[in-house]
Coordinates of C-alpha atoms in Angstrom, one line a residue:
Chain A
M118 CA -76.7 118.8 -101.7
K119 CA -79.4 120.3 -99.6
D120 CA -82.1 119.4 -102.1
T121 CA -81.2 115.8 -102.1
V122 CA -81.5 115.6 -98.3
I123 CA -85.0 117.1 -98.4
V124 CA -86.0 114.6 -101.1
D125 CA -84.7 111.8 -99.0
E126 CA -86.6 113.0 -96.0
K127 CA -89.8 113.2 -98.0
Q128 CA -89.2 109.7 -99.3
L129 CA -88.5 108.5 -95.8
I130 CA -91.8 110.0 -94.5
A131 CA -93.6 108.4 -97.4
K132 CA -92.1 105.1 -96.6
E133 CA -92.9 105.4 -93.0
K134 CA -96.5 106.2 -93.8
A135 CA -96.7 103.1 -96.0
N136 CA -95.4 101.0 -93.2
N137 CA -97.7 102.6 -90.6
P138 CA -101.1 102.9 -92.3
S139 CA -103.8 105.1 -90.6
L140 CA -106.1 103.6 -88.1
L141 CA -109.1 103.7 -90.5
R142 CA -107.0 101.7 -93.1
T143 CA -106.0 99.2 -90.5
I144 CA -109.6 98.8 -89.4
W145 CA -110.7 98.3 -92.9
R146 CA -108.0 95.7 -93.6
E147 CA -108.9 93.9 -90.4
I148 CA -112.6 93.8 -91.2
T149 CA -112.0 92.5 -94.8
H150 CA -109.8 89.7 -93.5
D151 CA -112.4 88.5 -90.9
K152 CA -115.4 87.0 -92.7
M153 CA -117.7 87.4 -89.7
A154 CA -116.9 91.1 -89.3
L155 CA -117.2 91.7 -93.0
G156 CA -120.6 89.9 -93.1
S157 CA -121.7 91.8 -90.0
L158 CA -120.7 95.1 -91.6
I159 CA -122.7 94.3 -94.8
I160 CA -125.8 93.2 -92.8
L161 CA -125.6 96.2 -90.6
I162 CA -125.3 98.6 -93.5
I163 CA -128.4 97.0 -95.2
I164 CA -130.4 97.2 -92.0
L165 CA -129.5 100.8 -91.4
L166 CA -130.0 101.9 -95.0
S167 CA -133.4 100.4 -95.2
A168 CA -134.3 102.0 -91.8
Y169 CA -132.9 105.5 -92.6
L170 CA -134.2 105.5 -96.1
S171 CA -137.7 104.2 -95.1
P172 CA -139.3 107.6 -95.5
L173 CA -138.7 107.2 -99.3
Y174 CA -140.9 104.1 -99.5
I175 CA -143.1 104.1 -96.5
D176 CA -145.9 106.6 -96.0
Q177 CA -145.0 108.3 -92.7
E178 CA -148.5 109.8 -92.2
A179 CA -150.0 106.3 -92.2
Q180 CA -147.7 105.3 -89.3
H181 CA -149.5 107.5 -86.9
R182 CA -153.0 106.9 -88.2
V183 CA -155.1 104.6 -86.0
N184 CA -157.4 102.3 -88.0
F185 CA -159.6 100.1 -85.8
L186 CA -161.0 98.1 -88.7
N187 CA -157.5 96.8 -89.3
V188 CA -156.2 95.7 -85.9
W189 CA -154.0 92.6 -85.3
K190 CA -154.0 91.6 -89.0
A191 CA -151.6 88.8 -89.8
P192 CA -148.8 89.4 -92.3
S193 CA -150.0 89.8 -95.9
A194 CA -148.8 91.3 -99.2
E195 CA -150.1 94.7 -98.1
H196 CA -148.7 94.6 -94.6
W197 CA -145.5 92.6 -94.7
L198 CA -145.4 92.1 -91.0
G199 CA -149.1 92.6 -90.2
T200 CA -150.6 95.3 -88.1
D201 CA -150.6 96.2 -84.3
D202 CA -153.3 97.0 -81.8
G203 CA -154.0 100.3 -83.5
G204 CA -154.1 98.9 -87.1
R205 CA -150.7 100.4 -87.9
D206 CA -148.3 98.6 -90.2
V207 CA -145.7 96.7 -88.1
F208 CA -143.0 96.8 -90.8
G209 CA -143.2 100.6 -90.8
Q210 CA -143.1 100.7 -87.0
L211 CA -140.1 98.4 -87.1
M212 CA -138.1 100.6 -89.5
L213 CA -139.1 103.7 -87.6
G214 CA -138.1 102.0 -84.3
T215 CA -134.7 100.9 -85.7
R216 CA -134.0 104.4 -86.8
N217 CA -134.9 105.9 -83.5
S218 CA -133.1 103.3 -81.4
F219 CA -129.9 103.4 -83.5
T220 CA -129.9 107.2 -83.6
I221 CA -130.4 107.5 -79.8
G222 CA -127.8 104.8 -79.1
F223 CA -125.3 106.6 -81.4
M224 CA -126.0 110.0 -79.9
V225 CA -125.6 108.7 -76.3
T226 CA -122.3 107.0 -77.3
L227 CA -121.1 110.2 -78.9
I228 CA -122.0 112.6 -76.0
A229 CA -120.8 110.1 -73.3
G230 CA -117.6 109.7 -75.3
L231 CA -117.1 113.4 -75.3
L232 CA -117.8 113.8 -71.6
G233 CA -115.5 110.8 -70.7
L234 CA -112.8 112.1 -73.0
T235 CA -112.8 115.6 -71.5
Y236 CA -112.9 114.3 -67.9
G237 CA -110.3 111.7 -68.5
L238 CA -107.9 114.0 -70.4
I239 CA -108.1 116.7 -67.7
A240 CA -107.5 114.2 -64.9
G241 CA -104.7 112.5 -66.7
F242 CA -103.0 115.6 -68.1
Y243 CA -102.8 117.5 -64.8
G244 CA -102.2 114.4 -62.6
G245 CA -101.4 114.8 -59.0
K246 CA -103.9 116.4 -56.7
I247 CA -106.4 117.3 -59.4
D248 CA -106.3 113.7 -60.7
N249 CA -106.8 112.4 -57.2
I250 CA -109.9 114.6 -56.5
M251 CA -111.4 113.8 -59.9
M252 CA -110.9 110.1 -59.5
R253 CA -112.5 110.0 -56.0
I254 CA -115.5 111.7 -57.5
L255 CA -115.5 109.1 -60.3
D256 CA -115.3 106.3 -57.7
F257 CA -118.4 107.7 -56.2
L258 CA -120.3 108.0 -59.5
M259 CA -119.3 104.5 -60.5
V260 CA -121.0 102.9 -57.6
L261 CA -124.3 104.6 -58.3
P262 CA -127.0 102.2 -59.4
S263 CA -127.3 104.1 -62.7
T264 CA -130.4 102.4 -64.2
M265 CA -132.3 103.3 -61.0
F266 CA -131.2 106.9 -61.2
I267 CA -132.0 107.1 -64.9
I268 CA -135.5 105.9 -64.2
V269 CA -136.0 108.4 -61.4
F270 CA -134.7 111.3 -63.6
V271 CA -136.9 110.2 -66.5
V272 CA -140.0 110.4 -64.2
I273 CA -139.2 113.7 -62.5
V274 CA -138.0 115.8 -65.5
P275 CA -140.6 118.3 -66.6
N276 CA -141.2 118.6 -70.4
Y277 CA -139.8 115.2 -71.0
T278 CA -138.6 114.8 -74.7
V279 CA -136.3 112.6 -76.7
V280 CA -133.5 115.2 -76.2
T281 CA -133.8 115.1 -72.4
F282 CA -133.8 111.3 -72.5
V283 CA -130.5 111.3 -74.5
L284 CA -129.0 113.7 -72.1
I285 CA -130.1 111.7 -69.0
M286 CA -128.7 108.5 -70.5
S287 CA -125.4 110.2 -71.5
A288 CA -125.0 111.6 -68.1
F289 CA -124.7 108.1 -66.7
A290 CA -122.8 106.4 -69.5
W291 CA -119.3 108.1 -69.5
F292 CA -117.8 106.9 -66.2
G293 CA -115.9 103.9 -67.6
K294 CA -114.6 105.8 -70.5
A295 CA -113.2 108.6 -68.3
R296 CA -111.3 106.1 -66.3
L297 CA -109.9 104.3 -69.4
I298 CA -108.8 107.6 -71.0
R299 CA -107.3 109.0 -67.8
S300 CA -105.1 105.9 -67.3
R301 CA -103.7 106.3 -70.9
A302 CA -103.4 110.0 -70.6
L303 CA -101.3 109.6 -67.4
Q304 CA -98.8 107.5 -69.4
E305 CA -98.9 109.9 -72.3
R306 CA -98.1 113.0 -70.2
E307 CA -94.7 111.5 -69.3
L308 CA -93.6 111.4 -72.9
D309 CA -91.2 113.8 -74.5
Y310 CA -93.5 115.4 -77.0
I311 CA -95.8 116.6 -74.3
N312 CA -92.9 117.9 -72.2
A313 CA -91.5 119.7 -75.2
S314 CA -94.8 121.3 -76.1
R315 CA -95.2 122.4 -72.5
T316 CA -91.8 123.9 -72.4
L317 CA -92.6 125.8 -75.6
G318 CA -95.6 127.3 -73.7
T319 CA -98.4 125.7 -75.6
P320 CA -101.7 126.3 -73.7
S321 CA -102.8 123.2 -71.8
L322 CA -106.1 122.8 -73.5
K323 CA -104.4 122.8 -76.9
I324 CA -102.0 120.1 -75.7
M325 CA -104.8 118.0 -74.4
F326 CA -107.1 118.2 -77.4
F327 CA -104.8 118.7 -80.3
E328 CA -101.6 116.9 -79.3
M329 CA -102.6 114.2 -76.7
F330 CA -106.0 113.3 -78.0
P331 CA -104.9 112.2 -81.5
N332 CA -102.6 109.6 -79.8
L333 CA -105.5 108.3 -77.8
S334 CA -108.0 108.3 -80.6
S335 CA -107.7 104.6 -81.4
L336 CA -108.6 103.8 -77.8
V337 CA -111.6 106.1 -77.9
I338 CA -112.9 104.6 -81.2
V339 CA -112.5 101.0 -80.0
N340 CA -114.3 101.8 -76.8
M341 CA -117.1 103.7 -78.5
T342 CA -117.8 100.8 -81.0
L343 CA -117.9 98.3 -78.2
T344 CA -120.3 100.5 -76.0
L345 CA -122.6 101.4 -78.9
A346 CA -124.3 98.0 -78.8
G347 CA -124.7 98.3 -75.0
N348 CA -126.2 101.7 -75.2
I349 CA -128.8 100.5 -77.8
G350 CA -129.6 97.7 -75.4
V351 CA -130.1 100.1 -72.4
E352 CA -132.4 102.3 -74.5
T353 CA -134.6 99.6 -75.8
G354 CA -134.7 98.0 -72.3
L355 CA -135.8 101.2 -70.6
T356 CA -138.4 101.8 -73.3
F357 CA -139.5 98.2 -72.9
L358 CA -140.1 99.0 -69.1
G359 CA -141.9 102.2 -70.0
F360 CA -139.2 104.6 -68.9
G361 CA -137.5 105.2 -72.2
L362 CA -138.6 107.2 -75.2
P363 CA -141.8 109.3 -74.8
S364 CA -144.9 107.6 -76.2
G365 CA -145.3 108.6 -79.8
T366 CA -141.7 107.9 -80.6
P367 CA -141.6 104.2 -81.3
S368 CA -138.5 102.2 -80.5
L369 CA -137.6 98.6 -80.9
G370 CA -138.3 98.2 -77.2
T371 CA -141.9 99.5 -77.7
L372 CA -142.6 96.7 -80.2
I373 CA -141.2 94.0 -77.9
S374 CA -143.2 95.3 -75.0
F375 CA -146.3 94.1 -76.8
A376 CA -145.3 90.6 -75.8
R377 CA -147.0 90.8 -72.4
T378 CA -149.8 88.3 -72.7
P379 CA -149.6 84.7 -73.8
D380 CA -152.1 85.3 -76.6
I381 CA -149.9 88.0 -78.2
V382 CA -146.7 86.0 -77.5
Q383 CA -148.1 82.9 -79.3
N384 CA -150.7 84.1 -81.8
K385 CA -149.6 87.6 -82.7
W386 CA -145.9 87.0 -82.9
W387 CA -145.5 89.3 -85.9
V388 CA -145.8 92.3 -83.7
W389 CA -142.9 91.6 -81.4
L390 CA -140.8 88.8 -82.8
P391 CA -139.2 90.7 -85.7
A392 CA -138.2 93.5 -83.4
A393 CA -136.6 91.0 -81.0
L394 CA -134.7 89.3 -83.7
L395 CA -133.7 92.6 -85.3
I396 CA -132.2 93.8 -82.0
L397 CA -130.3 90.5 -81.7
V398 CA -128.9 90.7 -85.2
M399 CA -127.9 94.4 -84.9
M400 CA -126.1 93.8 -81.6
L401 CA -124.3 90.7 -82.9
C402 CA -123.2 92.7 -86.0
I403 CA -122.0 95.7 -83.9
N404 CA -120.1 93.4 -81.5
Y405 CA -118.4 91.5 -84.4
I406 CA -117.3 94.7 -86.0
G407 CA -116.2 96.0 -82.6
Q408 CA -114.0 92.9 -82.1
A409 CA -112.3 93.6 -85.5
V410 CA -111.8 97.2 -84.6
K411 CA -110.3 96.2 -81.3
R412 CA -107.9 93.9 -82.9
A413 CA -106.9 96.6 -85.4
S414 CA -105.9 98.9 -82.6
D415 CA -103.6 96.2 -81.0
A416 CA -100.9 95.1 -83.4
R417 CA -100.3 91.8 -81.5
Q418 CA -103.9 90.6 -82.1
R419 CA -104.2 91.5 -85.7
L420 CA -105.3 88.8 -88.2
A421 CA -104.4 90.8 -91.3
Chain B
M12 CA -104.9 95.8 -44.2
A13 CA -106.8 96.8 -41.1
I14 CA -106.3 100.5 -41.9
Y15 CA -107.4 99.9 -45.4
I16 CA -110.6 98.2 -44.3
V17 CA -111.5 101.0 -41.9
K18 CA -110.8 103.6 -44.5
R19 CA -112.9 101.8 -47.1
F20 CA -115.7 101.4 -44.5
F21 CA -115.9 105.1 -43.8
M22 CA -115.8 105.8 -47.5
M23 CA -118.7 103.4 -47.9
I24 CA -120.7 105.2 -45.2
A25 CA -120.0 108.6 -46.8
T26 CA -121.1 107.2 -50.2
I27 CA -124.4 106.0 -48.9
L28 CA -125.0 109.3 -47.1
I29 CA -124.3 111.3 -50.3
I30 CA -126.6 109.0 -52.3
A31 CA -129.3 109.3 -49.7
T32 CA -129.0 113.1 -49.7
L33 CA -129.1 113.3 -53.5
T34 CA -132.2 111.1 -53.6
F35 CA -134.0 113.2 -51.0
F36 CA -133.4 116.5 -52.8
L37 CA -134.3 114.9 -56.2
M38 CA -137.6 113.8 -54.8
H39 CA -138.3 117.2 -53.3
S40 CA -137.6 119.0 -56.6
I41 CA -140.5 117.2 -58.2
P42 CA -143.4 119.7 -58.7
G43 CA -146.6 118.8 -57.0
S44 CA -147.5 116.6 -54.0
P45 CA -148.3 112.9 -54.0
F46 CA -151.9 113.8 -52.9
D47 CA -152.6 115.9 -56.0
E48 CA -154.5 113.1 -57.8
E49 CA -157.0 112.5 -55.0
R50 CA -159.2 115.6 -55.5
T51 CA -161.9 114.1 -53.3
S52 CA -160.2 115.0 -50.0
N53 CA -161.2 118.3 -48.5
P54 CA -158.6 120.7 -47.2
T55 CA -158.7 119.4 -43.6
I56 CA -158.1 115.8 -44.7
Q57 CA -155.3 117.0 -47.0
A58 CA -153.7 119.0 -44.2
N59 CA -153.9 116.0 -41.8
L60 CA -152.4 113.7 -44.4
E61 CA -149.6 116.1 -45.0
K62 CA -149.1 116.3 -41.3
Y63 CA -149.1 112.5 -41.0
Y64 CA -146.3 112.2 -43.6
K65 CA -144.6 115.3 -42.2
L66 CA -144.9 117.1 -45.5
D67 CA -146.1 120.3 -43.7
Q68 CA -142.6 120.8 -42.2
P69 CA -139.9 122.9 -43.9
T70 CA -137.5 121.0 -46.1
H71 CA -134.5 120.9 -43.8
I72 CA -136.6 119.4 -40.9
Q73 CA -138.0 116.8 -43.3
Y74 CA -134.4 116.0 -44.3
L75 CA -133.5 115.4 -40.6
Y76 CA -136.5 113.1 -40.2
Y77 CA -135.4 111.3 -43.4
L78 CA -131.8 110.9 -42.1
K79 CA -133.3 109.5 -38.8
A80 CA -135.4 107.1 -40.9
I81 CA -132.3 105.8 -42.6
V82 CA -130.2 105.4 -39.5
T83 CA -133.0 103.6 -37.6
F84 CA -134.0 101.7 -40.8
D85 CA -137.6 102.7 -40.6
F86 CA -138.9 104.4 -43.7
G87 CA -142.4 104.9 -42.4
P88 CA -145.7 104.1 -44.2
S89 CA -146.2 104.0 -47.9
I90 CA -148.4 106.7 -49.3
K91 CA -150.4 104.7 -51.9
K92 CA -150.9 101.6 -49.6
P93 CA -151.4 103.4 -46.3
N94 CA -151.8 100.2 -44.3
E95 CA -148.3 99.0 -45.4
S96 CA -145.0 100.3 -44.3
V97 CA -142.1 100.7 -46.7
N98 CA -140.2 98.2 -44.5
T99 CA -142.9 95.5 -45.0
Q100 CA -142.6 96.0 -48.7
L101 CA -138.8 95.8 -48.6
A102 CA -138.9 92.7 -46.3
R103 CA -141.3 91.0 -48.7
G104 CA -139.5 91.9 -51.9
F105 CA -135.8 91.7 -50.9
P106 CA -135.5 87.9 -50.1
I107 CA -137.1 87.1 -53.5
S108 CA -134.8 89.4 -55.4
A109 CA -131.8 88.2 -53.4
E110 CA -132.7 84.6 -54.3
L111 CA -133.0 85.4 -58.0
G112 CA -129.7 87.4 -57.9
I113 CA -127.7 84.8 -55.9
V114 CA -128.9 81.8 -58.0
S115 CA -128.1 83.8 -61.2
I116 CA -124.6 84.7 -60.0
L117 CA -123.8 81.1 -59.0
V118 CA -125.0 79.8 -62.3
A119 CA -123.0 82.5 -64.2
V120 CA -119.8 82.0 -62.2
L121 CA -119.8 78.2 -62.3
S122 CA -120.9 77.8 -66.0
G123 CA -118.8 80.7 -67.1
I124 CA -115.6 79.4 -65.5
T125 CA -116.2 75.9 -66.8
L126 CA -116.9 77.0 -70.3
G127 CA -113.9 79.4 -70.4
T128 CA -111.6 76.8 -69.0
F129 CA -112.6 74.1 -71.5
A130 CA -112.4 76.7 -74.3
A131 CA -108.8 77.6 -73.3
L132 CA -107.7 73.9 -72.9
R133 CA -109.0 73.1 -76.4
H134 CA -107.8 76.4 -77.9
N135 CA -109.0 76.8 -81.5
G136 CA -110.9 73.5 -81.3
I137 CA -114.6 72.9 -81.7
I138 CA -115.4 73.5 -78.0
D139 CA -113.5 76.8 -78.1
Y140 CA -115.3 77.9 -81.2
G141 CA -118.7 76.9 -79.9
A142 CA -118.1 78.5 -76.5
M143 CA -116.9 81.8 -78.0
T144 CA -119.9 81.9 -80.4
F145 CA -122.2 81.4 -77.4
A146 CA -120.2 84.1 -75.6
V147 CA -120.7 86.7 -78.4
I148 CA -124.4 85.9 -78.6
G149 CA -124.7 86.0 -74.8
I150 CA -123.0 89.4 -74.6
S151 CA -125.1 90.8 -77.5
V152 CA -128.6 89.8 -76.6
P153 CA -130.3 92.2 -74.0
N154 CA -131.8 90.3 -71.2
F155 CA -135.4 91.4 -71.9
V156 CA -135.2 90.2 -75.4
L157 CA -133.8 86.8 -74.2
A158 CA -136.5 86.6 -71.6
T159 CA -139.3 87.2 -74.1
L160 CA -137.8 84.6 -76.5
L161 CA -137.4 82.1 -73.7
I162 CA -141.0 82.6 -72.6
Q163 CA -142.2 82.1 -76.2
Q164 CA -140.3 78.9 -76.8
F165 CA -140.4 77.1 -73.4
A166 CA -143.5 78.4 -71.8
V167 CA -145.9 79.1 -74.5
N168 CA -144.9 76.9 -77.5
L169 CA -143.5 73.8 -75.8
Q170 CA -145.3 74.4 -72.4
W171 CA -142.5 72.8 -70.5
L172 CA -142.0 75.6 -67.9
P173 CA -144.3 78.1 -66.3
P174 CA -144.1 81.6 -67.9
A175 CA -144.3 83.7 -64.7
T176 CA -144.1 84.0 -60.9
W177 CA -141.6 82.6 -58.4
S178 CA -143.0 79.7 -56.4
S179 CA -141.1 76.5 -57.2
P180 CA -137.7 75.6 -58.6
K181 CA -139.4 75.0 -61.9
H182 CA -140.5 78.6 -61.9
M183 CA -137.0 79.7 -61.3
I184 CA -135.4 78.2 -64.4
L185 CA -136.4 80.7 -67.1
P186 CA -135.8 83.9 -65.1
T187 CA -132.4 82.6 -64.0
L188 CA -131.4 81.7 -67.5
A189 CA -132.5 85.1 -68.8
L190 CA -130.5 86.9 -66.1
A191 CA -127.4 84.7 -66.0
T192 CA -126.7 84.4 -69.7
G193 CA -125.0 87.8 -70.1
P194 CA -122.7 87.5 -67.1
T195 CA -121.9 83.8 -68.0
A196 CA -120.7 85.0 -71.4
I197 CA -118.6 87.7 -70.0
I198 CA -117.0 85.4 -67.4
A199 CA -116.4 82.7 -70.0
R200 CA -114.6 85.1 -72.3
L201 CA -112.5 86.5 -69.5
T202 CA -111.6 83.0 -68.1
R203 CA -110.6 81.9 -71.5
S204 CA -108.3 84.8 -72.2
S205 CA -106.6 84.7 -68.8
M206 CA -106.3 80.9 -68.9
L207 CA -104.6 81.1 -72.3
E208 CA -102.1 83.6 -70.9
V209 CA -101.4 81.5 -67.8
L210 CA -101.0 78.3 -69.8
T211 CA -98.1 79.7 -71.7
Q212 CA -96.2 80.6 -68.5
D213 CA -93.0 78.9 -67.5
Y214 CA -94.4 77.4 -64.3
M215 CA -96.9 75.5 -66.3
K216 CA -94.2 73.8 -68.3
M217 CA -92.5 73.1 -64.9
A218 CA -95.6 71.6 -63.5
R219 CA -95.9 69.4 -66.5
A220 CA -92.3 68.4 -66.4
K221 CA -92.7 67.4 -62.8
G222 CA -95.3 64.9 -64.1
L223 CA -98.3 66.3 -62.2
S224 CA -101.7 65.0 -63.4
P225 CA -103.4 67.2 -66.0
F226 CA -106.3 67.6 -63.6
R227 CA -104.1 68.9 -60.9
I228 CA -102.3 71.2 -63.2
V229 CA -105.4 72.8 -64.5
F230 CA -107.2 73.2 -61.2
R231 CA -104.4 73.8 -58.7
H232 CA -101.9 75.7 -60.8
A233 CA -103.6 77.3 -63.8
L234 CA -107.1 78.2 -62.7
R235 CA -106.2 79.7 -59.4
N236 CA -104.0 82.3 -61.1
A237 CA -106.4 82.8 -64.0
L238 CA -109.3 83.7 -61.8
M239 CA -107.9 87.0 -60.5
P240 CA -109.4 89.1 -63.3
I241 CA -112.8 87.6 -62.6
V242 CA -112.8 88.8 -59.0
T243 CA -112.0 92.3 -60.4
I244 CA -115.1 92.4 -62.5
M245 CA -117.4 90.9 -59.8
G246 CA -118.3 94.3 -58.6
T247 CA -119.6 95.7 -61.9
M248 CA -121.2 92.3 -62.6
L249 CA -123.1 92.5 -59.3
A250 CA -124.4 95.9 -60.2
G251 CA -125.4 94.5 -63.6
I252 CA -127.3 91.6 -62.1
L253 CA -128.9 93.8 -59.5
T254 CA -130.4 96.2 -62.1
G255 CA -131.1 93.2 -64.4
T256 CA -133.5 91.9 -61.7
F257 CA -135.7 95.0 -62.3
V258 CA -136.4 94.0 -65.9
I259 CA -136.6 90.3 -65.3
E260 CA -138.9 90.6 -62.3
R261 CA -141.2 92.8 -64.4
I262 CA -141.3 90.3 -67.3
F263 CA -141.8 87.2 -65.2
A264 CA -144.2 89.0 -62.7
I265 CA -141.9 88.1 -59.8
P266 CA -142.9 90.0 -56.7
G267 CA -139.4 91.2 -55.8
M268 CA -137.9 94.6 -55.0
G269 CA -137.8 95.7 -58.6
K270 CA -141.5 95.3 -59.0
Y271 CA -142.1 97.5 -55.9
F272 CA -139.7 100.1 -57.2
V273 CA -141.3 100.3 -60.6
E274 CA -144.7 100.4 -59.1
S275 CA -143.7 103.2 -56.6
I276 CA -142.2 105.2 -59.4
N277 CA -145.4 105.0 -61.4
N278 CA -147.5 105.9 -58.4
R279 CA -145.1 108.6 -57.2
D280 CA -145.0 107.0 -53.9
Y281 CA -142.1 109.0 -52.4
P282 CA -141.4 107.1 -49.2
V283 CA -141.2 103.8 -51.2
I284 CA -139.0 105.4 -53.9
M285 CA -136.6 106.9 -51.4
G286 CA -136.6 103.8 -49.2
S287 CA -135.9 101.4 -52.1
T288 CA -133.4 103.6 -53.8
V289 CA -131.4 104.1 -50.6
F290 CA -131.7 100.4 -49.7
Y291 CA -130.6 99.3 -53.2
S292 CA -127.7 101.7 -53.3
A293 CA -126.5 100.8 -49.8
F294 CA -126.7 97.1 -50.7
L295 CA -124.7 97.7 -53.9
V296 CA -122.1 99.8 -52.1
F297 CA -121.7 97.2 -49.4
M298 CA -121.2 94.4 -51.9
L299 CA -118.5 96.4 -53.7
F300 CA -116.9 97.0 -50.3
L301 CA -116.8 93.2 -49.8
V302 CA -115.4 92.6 -53.3
D303 CA -112.6 95.1 -52.6
I304 CA -111.6 93.4 -49.4
V305 CA -111.8 89.9 -50.8
Y306 CA -109.6 91.1 -53.6
G307 CA -107.1 92.4 -51.1
F308 CA -106.9 89.1 -49.4
L309 CA -106.6 87.1 -52.6
D310 CA -103.8 89.1 -54.2
P311 CA -101.0 90.0 -51.8
R312 CA -99.2 91.9 -54.6
I313 CA -101.8 94.7 -54.4
K314 CA -101.1 97.3 -51.9
L315 CA -104.6 98.4 -51.2
H316 CA -103.9 101.4 -49.0
R317 CA -102.1 103.1 -51.8
K318 CA -104.5 103.3 -54.7
E319 CA -102.7 105.9 -56.8
G320 CA -100.6 103.4 -58.8
D321 CA -103.5 101.5 -60.3
A322 CA -104.4 102.1 -63.8

């Protein structure tokens, strides 16, 4: 008698699981049902693979070698996208730039996500006075003109490196996430499972990160996908202005910043135009994928 | 409402004060003095210069002078351009930046709402599809990329429009387009989704049943209710446009505030950096304050003096 009940329970759980597929599964189903998102995913994977695997087929040493006999050469069989002001291969710079820009955008999204998650969970979990104080601080942070402060920090930090740049950018990128997560955490803390866990004496940190967080994870994933494109945009924009990556670390913004004189804009388009188009394509792909991910997290909007 | 406004006002003052203090101590944590590069000056001149800019005083005295400068709105002379005060630079740059910003916001709000409304009225039609494709592209493309592409097409290749500066309406077209496209896309998307929601409400059926003209239904009944979310994002959009002007001014060589700010940062011209940072922040905080109050007037359901309940 007892055995059959257990079997039934297992079957029930299995059935329940089949009806409620995991988030990753839902996202995958949503993407494969949306032609734009699927196409975007394929294009993005191709771009990223060719960028991250570029050390296999591009001579990295040659990327840093300046060759004045070879400057501003138009695209040819040898240099697919010509050469820049130092005679360096633009295609190589483009791949290197894509790699740097994407890695940095990704790192910033990750660190900012972590900061926002921690802040939002703490505020939402405790609620009351702690929440009130933390939210007033957040109100203040949110009105800061962040681009301006990022620029000021970039200029004044001693020993400026890529790592410091990532940290500075992340420090100004988590405010919106914190607010979003806090509002969901506030709802979550009223639910029975949190109360039950608290009554059992589970440590608060454990409840926050191991019990509450899994239920907010879809929110976090959607938000991070949608902000990834934005963060890449901010990085390339700052580098374009000259306040981004340290010189010697090319970004897509570095290549576009060549387009400062009419001569280069018109006659030496191969230096900056591919980078501009590549940013556009990457951002479009990420946004289309982001939309699919967003739909996957909200059952009412799903196409699949 | 009055209590709320007063409370918000004091919060605004406090915010500006904290930003000003942060900026001051940030600037003072930079190693070295602004006169380091000019090795030509002898110690007496150096000392006189430092005295002139009050850099010989202890930090807390300098801080008091600085607070006085903010309250009286007189940021003193610039270090790199000694015959010009920070105020002159702000007075010259701000109207141009403000013009660029206001024109862009107007363009973004008007075209965004129009586009979003038509997209919602022709839901799943060609207009809807076209408008939303434009919106995704508009949200995706960073403004500096768009600006560069616009210059290449319309200024260099076709030679229809001037590629730089800010002297006639013709000069304003490209920078405005570059700055307004992103916000237009965001507003269009938001208007569309909130219009779609409003259009399914019962009172819309009621209005139609009463036999009101479609024009009247859309403008008087639907749009008015659908625009609330747009007021909500006006604050963040203002901030976005404000920082967007930095990049756009740089690309189009427009002599606005952004140009002076970037120049002062590169020159380490502390009075100008501090002056423009505080001015920018104060302006932004003030605009957000206005948006908050407008929101309070527009939507009587929101009890602004009790902010805890909002999610």
